[in-house]
């Protein structure tokens, strides 16, 4: 069966520090991968999605970037975090088309 | 274009019914429904692909009216476990550029004893 792993679960970072969040999927190949951010009590904002290795689409211009160095690995990065980057970051995968999106457990990021 | 969900919040007693609506200003190809419990990741409930299609998941069902560009989620005989925030995600096109869902702001459902 397919599983999605996301880490770390919680992260506290100072303003201006770098960021790297990792997401991996097991049990499937060539998944579509997504990064979402959810501010407290708010909806899901799509940040990036990828339909293949090194194929990244950005939905919101900001100081974040994403990379997909391997088929089942999706990384969210920042060189310098802002206070506004705080939130709940979720990685998701789907087999494509109109298949369900399956979410990782999320990373709760607090910027101090 | 972000779909509009209504109501924003609803409180039910166990056993009561509820309807959550999701409307889009653009033509819809499909509607996905998810439930998120506090502090957890969203969990998939169902996908509706065709106009007028209805689907069910236990006592939760949904309809999709393609002409009205809207979907409704029906929760009958609510249980405490139904509490959470419900999100609809819409897909407005097919083919290239249509790999993403656009989620509504969510409807917070609280079921009390």
PDB file of C-alpha atoms in Angstrom, chain A residues 26-96:
ATOM      1  CA  UNK A  26       6.241   4.901  -0.929  1.00  0.00           C
ATOM      2  CA  UNK A  27       4.409   2.225  -2.828  1.00  0.00           C
ATOM      3  CA  UNK A  28       3.717   4.109  -6.033  1.00  0.00           C
ATOM      4  CA  UNK A  29       5.613   5.544  -8.956  1.00  0.00           C
ATOM      5  CA  UNK A  30       5.345   8.854 -10.797  1.00  0.00           C
ATOM      6  CA  UNK A  31       2.918  10.444  -8.361  1.00  0.00           C
ATOM      7  CA  UNK A  32       1.736  14.026  -8.656  1.00  0.00           C
ATOM      8  CA  UNK A  33       3.079  15.832  -5.603  1.00  0.00           C
ATOM      9  CA  UNK A  34       1.832  18.960  -3.874  1.00  0.00           C
ATOM     10  CA  UNK A  35       2.860  21.390  -1.140  1.00  0.00           C
ATOM     11  CA  UNK A  36       0.128  23.296   0.683  1.00  0.00           C
ATOM     12  CA  UNK A  37       0.225  25.839   3.487  1.00  0.00           C
ATOM     13  CA  UNK A  38      -2.562  26.314   5.959  1.00  0.00           C
ATOM     14  CA  UNK A  39      -2.616  29.355   8.210  1.00  0.00           C
ATOM     15  CA  UNK A  40      -4.308  28.884  11.585  1.00  0.00           C
ATOM     16  CA  UNK A  41      -8.041  28.373  11.103  1.00  0.00           C
ATOM     17  CA  UNK A  42      -7.784  28.923   7.372  1.00  0.00           C
ATOM     18  CA  UNK A  43      -8.090  26.949   4.158  1.00  0.00           C
ATOM     19  CA  UNK A  44      -5.498  25.135   2.086  1.00  0.00           C
ATOM     20  CA  UNK A  45      -3.276  27.302  -0.063  1.00  0.00           C
ATOM     21  CA  UNK A  46      -1.478  25.465  -2.862  1.00  0.00           C
ATOM     22  CA  UNK A  47       2.169  26.478  -3.012  1.00  0.00           C
ATOM     23  CA  UNK A  48       3.750  24.109  -5.526  1.00  0.00           C
ATOM     24  CA  UNK A  49       2.897  21.013  -7.490  1.00  0.00           C
ATOM     25  CA  UNK A  50       4.928  18.601  -9.538  1.00  0.00           C
ATOM     26  CA  UNK A  51       3.943  16.075 -12.164  1.00  0.00           C
ATOM     27  CA  UNK A  52       7.456  14.651 -12.590  1.00  0.00           C
ATOM     28  CA  UNK A  53      11.109  14.915 -11.659  1.00  0.00           C
ATOM     29  CA  UNK A  54      12.349  18.498 -12.010  1.00  0.00           C
ATOM     30  CA  UNK A  55       8.875  19.606 -13.172  1.00  0.00           C
ATOM     31  CA  UNK A  56       7.697  22.131 -10.601  1.00  0.00           C
ATOM     32  CA  UNK A  57       4.858  24.605 -10.927  1.00  0.00           C
ATOM     33  CA  UNK A  58       4.605  27.519  -8.547  1.00  0.00           C
ATOM     34  CA  UNK A  59       1.191  28.837  -7.609  1.00  0.00           C
ATOM     35  CA  UNK A  60       2.130  31.694  -5.302  1.00  0.00           C
ATOM     36  CA  UNK A  61       5.182  33.942  -5.746  1.00  0.00           C
ATOM     37  CA  UNK A  62       7.075  34.111  -2.461  1.00  0.00           C
ATOM     38  CA  UNK A  63      10.371  33.323  -0.831  1.00  0.00           C
ATOM     39  CA  UNK A  64       9.762  29.568  -0.925  1.00  0.00           C
ATOM     40  CA  UNK A  65      10.962  27.103  -3.531  1.00  0.00           C
ATOM     41  CA  UNK A  66      10.392  23.424  -4.207  1.00  0.00           C
ATOM     42  CA  UNK A  67      12.442  20.680  -5.756  1.00  0.00           C
ATOM     43  CA  UNK A  68      11.844  17.102  -6.785  1.00  0.00           C
ATOM     44  CA  UNK A  69      15.239  15.428  -7.040  1.00  0.00           C
ATOM     45  CA  UNK A  70      13.764  11.924  -7.169  1.00  0.00           C
ATOM     46  CA  UNK A  71      10.465  10.506  -8.383  1.00  0.00           C
ATOM     47  CA  UNK A  72       8.962  10.134  -4.906  1.00  0.00           C
ATOM     48  CA  UNK A  73      10.719  12.930  -3.054  1.00  0.00           C
ATOM     49  CA  UNK A  74       9.472  16.493  -2.781  1.00  0.00           C
ATOM     50  CA  UNK A  75      11.343  19.182  -0.874  1.00  0.00           C
ATOM     51  CA  UNK A  76      10.170  22.623   0.219  1.00  0.00           C
ATOM     52  CA  UNK A  77      12.907  25.165   0.896  1.00  0.00           C
ATOM     53  CA  UNK A  78      13.579  28.739   1.795  1.00  0.00           C
ATOM     54  CA  UNK A  79      16.824  30.668   2.036  1.00  0.00           C
ATOM     55  CA  UNK A  80      15.436  33.214   4.501  1.00  0.00           C
ATOM     56  CA  UNK A  81      12.247  32.691   6.456  1.00  0.00           C
ATOM     57  CA  UNK A  82       9.784  35.505   7.110  1.00  0.00           C
ATOM     58  CA  UNK A  83       7.338  35.791   9.993  1.00  0.00           C
ATOM     59  CA  UNK A  84       4.537  35.304   7.466  1.00  0.00           C
ATOM     60  CA  UNK A  85       5.881  31.837   6.608  1.00  0.00           C
ATOM     61  CA  UNK A  86       4.451  30.432   9.829  1.00  0.00           C
ATOM     62  CA  UNK A  87       1.770  27.821   9.327  1.00  0.00           C
ATOM     63  CA  UNK A  88       0.909  24.195   8.844  1.00  0.00           C
ATOM     64  CA  UNK A  89       2.648  22.762   5.784  1.00  0.00           C
ATOM     65  CA  UNK A  90       1.135  19.751   4.120  1.00  0.00           C
ATOM     66  CA  UNK A  91       2.512  17.510   1.433  1.00  0.00           C
ATOM     67  CA  UNK A  92       0.094  15.469  -0.663  1.00  0.00           C
ATOM     68  CA  UNK A  93       0.240  12.985  -3.483  1.00  0.00           C
ATOM     69  CA  UNK A  94      -2.166  11.645  -6.055  1.00  0.00           C
ATOM     70  CA  UNK A  95      -1.967   9.012  -8.751  1.00  0.00           C
ATOM     71  CA  UNK A  96      -3.142  11.628 -11.221  1.00  0.00           C
TER      72      UNK A  96
END
